[in-house]
Every structure is written in structure tokens, then in C-alpha cells.
Amino acid sequence: EAGVAQSPRYKIIEKRQSVAFWCNPISGHATLYWYQQILGQGPKLLIQFQNNGVVDDSQLPKDRFSAERLKGVDSTLKIQPAKLEDSAVYLCASSLDVVAEAYNEQFFGPGTRLTVL
Amino acid sequence: AQSVTQPDIHITVSEGASLELRCNYSYGATPYLFWYVQSPGQGLQLLLKYFSGDTLVQGIKGFEAEFKRSQSSFNLRKPSVHWSDAAEYFCAVGVFWGKLQFGAGTQVVVTP
């Protein structure tokens, strides 16, 4: 079974530039998560989708971050404009339907390491 | 508010020795608790989870964890570590709708 795919794996940009990350979840997984993991910290949830609808985006800095999952499958996370403090690993995870079973296992992708200079 | 504390930022252990990683949580209701492992350049992998029932849970790779409600703890243990266990370990509590609150992690170094 293919895992969660993310691209790119690494990205270096200047502050104030924009960047986008892509995630393809495991086939059949209705729930998709984007996490931000700053060095030395645990992952922090940015946004959670159920199919193509947003379940929770309370910790997403909406003035600069946006995310979409238009067809309920793959997803993109965008930062515009980037700040130095956005340097982090961005992890995507997916799980089976959390409406049916609240704590289905989350499967994580390898992440995208973003460096903002 | 819910929170997860991993008191040890870094642990060094000899290969073959036992390992215990501490996790304390704060949550108003019965918690759903998880341990994940993250190897360099890899995503997080679930080691084990506790939802209810037997307070000693077995996971993959020879790990186990014990839930102690009175101490608000969910410590992870392995009787004999292997060099491949060197990684970062995260404790997490499930809040609602599958959302996870992670601790800051414990880095484990295994020496020969």
C-alpha cells in the first residue's frame, strides 16, 4: 500500500516569497491533516480536512497561510508571504473517516523541510 | 486546556539496556493516548495507542506503555534497545475529531 506522498522534500526561499506544498494521501482516506513542526517542538496541527471540507483551521495563520483540498483527495498548503519564523517541517497526514471512527490511525508523510532566509 | 509534557529532551542509552520515556498529560476527560516515533528524514510512525481497558499496552518494535490515571502518565518502555531505536519519540493526546496534541519530543541516542 502506498503511503502519504509529499513534495517537494526540501525548499529554500527568501522571506516575503511564496511557497506551496503538495500532499497526496493514502487512497480512501477521507481525513487529511497539515502539521507544522518547528525544530525542537512537536508537530502542531494547522488544518484538518474531512473530504473537501475544513474541520478545524483554528491554528492556521490565515493572513499568510491557505490550504485547499478541492476534490477531496490531494491537498496543497501555501504560504504567502513567508516569514523567517515559518522555517519548519510541514507534515501531511491522512486517516480513515474520523466521523465514523474518531481515532483512526494517522499515517504521516515524510514532510517538507522549509527554510526561509 | 489539554497539554502533553515530555520532561526529558534528550536520553542516551547503551545498546541492550532498558529504556523508559516519560509522558505526562493534562486532559479533562478520559484521554486517548499515543506514542509516535520519528526517524531522521522520516514521517511519524505510530508505536502504540491507549483508548481504554488494559492499562498496559503493547506496540510494535517491542515497545510497551503503561497508562496510570492517578499520575496522569503514559510512559513508554523497551526492555532492550537496539541501535535502530535511535530516533525522536513523541507522546500525543487525542482531543476531538481525531486531532492530536503532541509533546515536544524526546531524542534517544543509542551508544554501542
GROMACS .gro file of C-alpha atoms in nm:
model
  229
    1GLU     CA    1   0.000   0.000   0.000
    2ALA     CA    2   0.142   0.338  -0.098
    3GLY     CA    3   0.196   0.582   0.185
    4VAL     CA    4   0.132   0.954   0.210
    5ALA     CA    5   0.329   1.138  -0.057
    6GLN     CA    6   0.461   1.491  -0.018
    7SER     CA    7   0.657   1.722  -0.242
    8PRO     CA    8   0.892   1.889  -0.252
    9ARG     CA    9   1.105   1.735   0.022
   10TYR     CA   10   1.311   2.049   0.068
   11LYS     CA   11   1.256   2.414  -0.016
   12ILE     CA   12   1.466   2.723   0.046
   13ILE     CA   13   1.313   3.065  -0.015
   14GLU     CA   14   1.370   3.427   0.075
   15LYS     CA   15   1.137   3.598   0.320
   16ARG     CA   16   0.834   3.757   0.158
   17GLN     CA   17   0.836   3.499  -0.121
   18SER     CA   18   0.555   3.248  -0.165
   19VAL     CA   19   0.575   2.870  -0.149
   20ALA     CA   20   0.339   2.577  -0.197
   21PHE     CA   21   0.348   2.223  -0.069
   22TRP     CA   22   0.162   1.927  -0.210
   23CYS     CA   23   0.025   1.619  -0.039
   24ASN     CA   24  -0.133   1.304  -0.176
   25PRO     CA   25  -0.295   1.096   0.100
   26ILE     CA   26  -0.343   0.723   0.116
   27SER     CA   27  -0.617   0.612  -0.120
   28GLY     CA   28  -0.956   0.604   0.051
   29HIS     CA   29  -0.857   0.823   0.344
   30ALA     CA   30  -1.124   1.085   0.397
   31THR     CA   31  -0.939   1.291   0.657
   32LEU     CA   32  -0.626   1.491   0.580
   33TYR     CA   33  -0.412   1.694   0.819
   34TRP     CA   34  -0.137   1.951   0.777
   35TYR     CA   35   0.105   1.994   1.068
   36GLN     CA   36   0.387   2.240   1.127
   37GLN     CA   37   0.689   2.105   1.316
   38ILE     CA   38   0.936   2.370   1.428
   39LEU     CA   39   1.280   2.245   1.528
   40GLY     CA   40   1.276   2.119   1.885
   41GLN     CA   41   0.897   2.106   1.906
   42GLY     CA   42   0.625   1.854   1.845
   43PRO     CA   43   0.400   1.879   1.541
   44LYS     CA   44   0.125   2.139   1.564
   45LEU     CA   45  -0.196   2.096   1.368
   46LEU     CA   46  -0.255   2.373   1.114
   47ILE     CA   47  -0.565   2.245   0.936
   48GLN     CA   48  -0.779   1.934   0.915
   49PHE     CA   49  -0.998   1.838   0.619
   50GLN     CA   50  -1.280   1.588   0.607
   51ASN     CA   51  -1.313   1.508   0.235
   52ASN     CA   52  -1.304   1.858   0.081
   53GLY     CA   53  -1.443   2.042   0.383
   54VAL     CA   54  -1.248   2.206   0.666
   55VAL     CA   55  -1.299   2.053   1.011
   56ASP     CA   56  -1.051   2.265   1.205
   57ASP     CA   57  -0.831   2.555   1.094
   58SER     CA   58  -0.816   2.736   1.427
   59GLN     CA   59  -0.434   2.739   1.434
   60LEU     CA   60  -0.380   2.832   1.072
   61PRO     CA   61  -0.238   3.187   1.034
   62LYS     CA   62  -0.493   3.284   0.777
   63ASP     CA   63  -0.330   3.615   0.688
   64ARG     CA   64  -0.050   3.425   0.515
   65PHE     CA   65  -0.136   3.054   0.507
   66SER     CA   66  -0.401   2.892   0.291
   67ALA     CA   67  -0.489   2.532   0.214
   68GLU     CA   68  -0.727   2.354  -0.014
   69ARG     CA   69  -0.843   2.004  -0.093
   70LEU     CA   70  -1.066   2.070  -0.389
   71LYS     CA   71  -1.161   1.717  -0.496
   72GLY     CA   72  -1.132   1.556  -0.157
   73VAL     CA   73  -0.809   1.378  -0.247
   74ASP     CA   74  -0.479   1.563  -0.268
   75SER     CA   75  -0.415   1.893  -0.098
   76THR     CA   76  -0.193   2.199  -0.123
   77LEU     CA   77  -0.070   2.427   0.154
   78LYS     CA   78   0.050   2.773   0.057
   79ILE     CA   79   0.240   3.042   0.241
   80GLN     CA   80   0.236   3.395   0.104
   81PRO     CA   81   0.436   3.590   0.204
   82ALA     CA   82   0.676   3.375   0.403
   83LYS     CA   83   0.840   3.493   0.725
   84LEU     CA   84   1.157   3.374   0.891
   85GLU     CA   85   0.954   3.204   1.165
   86ASP     CA   86   0.784   2.983   0.905
   87SER     CA   87   1.103   2.776   0.879
   88ALA     CA   88   0.986   2.431   0.981
   89VAL     CA   89   0.897   2.085   0.857
   90TYR     CA   90   0.547   2.067   0.715
   91LEU     CA   91   0.392   1.726   0.764
   92CYS     CA   92   0.087   1.589   0.593
   93ALA     CA   93  -0.109   1.301   0.743
   94SER     CA   94  -0.421   1.111   0.647
   95SER     CA   95  -0.661   0.875   0.815
   96LEU     CA   96  -0.985   0.696   0.752
   97ASP     CA   97  -1.305   0.885   0.820
   98VAL     CA   98  -1.293   1.047   1.166
   99VAL     CA   99  -1.668   1.094   1.160
  100ALA     CA  100  -1.714   0.718   1.159
  101GLU     CA  101  -1.429   0.643   1.399
  102ALA     CA  102  -1.275   0.937   1.585
  103TYR     CA  103  -0.932   0.791   1.641
  104ASN     CA  104  -0.838   0.612   1.328
  105GLU     CA  105  -0.461   0.595   1.297
  106GLN     CA  106  -0.298   0.889   1.126
  107PHE     CA  107  -0.037   0.800   0.864
  108PHE     CA  108   0.229   1.062   0.810
  109GLY     CA  109   0.422   1.160   0.501
  110PRO     CA  110   0.798   1.231   0.511
  111GLY     CA  111   0.742   1.607   0.531
  112THR     CA  112   0.872   1.913   0.350
  113ARG     CA  113   1.157   2.098   0.516
  114LEU     CA  114   1.118   2.472   0.455
  115THR     CA  115   1.399   2.717   0.517
  116VAL     CA  116   1.317   3.087   0.496
  117LEU     CA  117   1.621   3.314   0.461
  118ALA     CA  118  -0.670   2.316   2.836
  119GLN     CA  119  -0.515   1.991   2.728
  120SER     CA  120  -0.137   1.955   2.721
  121VAL     CA  121   0.134   1.693   2.694
  122THR     CA  122   0.468   1.716   2.872
  123GLN     CA  123   0.773   1.509   2.793
  124PRO     CA  124   1.019   1.603   3.069
  125ASP     CA  125   1.328   1.457   2.903
  126ILE     CA  126   1.451   1.640   2.594
  127HIS     CA  127   1.738   1.400   2.535
  128ILE     CA  128   1.823   1.049   2.661
  129THR     CA  129   2.136   0.846   2.596
  130VAL     CA  130   2.116   0.472   2.646
  131SER     CA  131   2.355   0.184   2.578
  132GLU     CA  132   2.257  -0.081   2.329
  133GLY     CA  133   2.094  -0.369   2.512
  134ALA     CA  134   1.994  -0.156   2.810
  135SER     CA  135   1.636  -0.078   2.902
  136LEU     CA  136   1.466   0.243   2.801
  137GLU     CA  137   1.186   0.442   2.963
  138LEU     CA  138   1.046   0.763   2.821
  139ARG     CA  139   0.817   0.975   3.033
  140CYS     CA  140   0.495   1.141   2.929
  141ASN     CA  141   0.251   1.341   3.142
  142TYR     CA  142  -0.076   1.473   3.013
  143SER     CA  143  -0.342   1.715   3.119
  144TYR     CA  144  -0.690   1.646   2.987
  145GLY     CA  145  -1.035   1.680   3.138
  146ALA     CA  146  -1.186   1.357   3.014
  147THR     CA  147  -1.062   1.003   2.962
  148PRO     CA  148  -0.770   1.052   2.728
  149TYR     CA  149  -0.681   0.878   2.408
  150LEU     CA  150  -0.301   0.846   2.423
  151PHE     CA  151  -0.043   0.770   2.158
  152TRP     CA  152   0.330   0.724   2.115
  153TYR     CA  153   0.491   0.801   1.779
  154VAL     CA  154   0.849   0.759   1.661
  155GLN     CA  155   1.023   0.980   1.406
  156SER     CA  156   1.346   0.864   1.246
  157PRO     CA  157   1.567   1.116   1.063
  158GLY     CA  158   1.407   1.223   0.736
  159GLN     CA  159   1.102   1.011   0.800
  160GLY     CA  160   0.745   1.084   0.891
  161LEU     CA  161   0.598   0.984   1.224
  162GLN     CA  162   0.511   0.620   1.280
  163LEU     CA  163   0.260   0.504   1.539
  164LEU     CA  164   0.415   0.277   1.803
  165LEU     CA  165   0.108   0.216   2.018
  166LYS     CA  166  -0.213   0.369   2.147
  167TYR     CA  167  -0.435   0.356   2.453
  168PHE     CA  168  -0.809   0.410   2.436
  169SER     CA  169  -0.947   0.209   2.727
  170GLY     CA  170  -0.920  -0.128   2.901
  171ASP     CA  171  -0.592  -0.287   2.997
  172THR     CA  172  -0.359  -0.014   3.114
  173LEU     CA  173  -0.050  -0.191   2.978
  174VAL     CA  174  -0.047  -0.174   2.602
  175GLN     CA  175   0.186  -0.348   2.362
  176GLY     CA  176   0.308  -0.187   2.046
  177ILE     CA  177   0.533  -0.251   1.753
  178LYS     CA  178   0.911  -0.295   1.766
  179GLY     CA  179   0.896  -0.443   2.117
  180PHE     CA  180   0.766  -0.127   2.287
  181GLU     CA  181   0.504  -0.112   2.560
  182ALA     CA  182   0.342   0.169   2.756
  183GLU     CA  183   0.155   0.189   3.082
  184PHE     CA  184  -0.134   0.426   3.148
  185LYS     CA  185  -0.154   0.550   3.507
  186ARG     CA  186  -0.457   0.768   3.562
  187SER     CA  187  -0.356   0.864   3.917
  188GLN     CA  188  -0.027   1.003   3.790
  189SER     CA  189  -0.160   1.135   3.457
  190SER     CA  190   0.121   0.946   3.290
  191PHE     CA  191   0.171   0.725   2.987
  192ASN     CA  192   0.535   0.615   2.994
  193LEU     CA  193   0.694   0.420   2.710
  194ARG     CA  194   0.931   0.131   2.779
  195LYS     CA  195   1.150  -0.114   2.596
  196PRO     CA  196   1.343  -0.387   2.783
  197SER     CA  197   1.643  -0.394   2.549
  198VAL     CA  198   1.719  -0.123   2.296
  199HIS     CA  199   1.874  -0.174   1.955
  200TRP     CA  200   2.085   0.077   1.763
  201SER     CA  201   1.789   0.118   1.525
  202ASP     CA  202   1.580   0.261   1.811
  203ALA     CA  203   1.775   0.587   1.792
  204ALA     CA  204   1.510   0.839   1.694
  205GLU     CA  205   1.280   1.105   1.834
  206TYR     CA  206   0.977   0.989   2.027
  207PHE     CA  207   0.656   1.186   2.065
  208CYS     CA  208   0.371   1.136   2.307
  209ALA     CA  209   0.031   1.268   2.200
  210VAL     CA  210  -0.319   1.301   2.337
  211GLY     CA  211  -0.627   1.283   2.118
  212VAL     CA  212  -0.854   1.582   2.174
  213PHE     CA  213  -1.152   1.559   1.943
  214TRP     CA  214  -1.235   1.466   1.584
  215GLY     CA  215  -0.904   1.283   1.558
  216LYS     CA  216  -0.700   1.592   1.644
  217LEU     CA  217  -0.370   1.517   1.819
  218GLN     CA  218  -0.185   1.735   2.070
  219PHE     CA  219   0.184   1.640   2.070
  220GLY     CA  220   0.453   1.677   2.333
  221ALA     CA  221   0.786   1.837   2.244
  222GLY     CA  222   0.954   1.502   2.195
  223THR     CA  223   1.245   1.308   2.346
  224GLN     CA  224   1.556   1.245   2.140
  225VAL     CA  225   1.702   0.899   2.206
  226VAL     CA  226   2.067   0.830   2.132
  227VAL     CA  227   2.191   0.470   2.146
  228THR     CA  228   2.558   0.410   2.218
  229PRO     CA  229   2.747   0.087   2.141
   0.00000   0.00000   0.00000
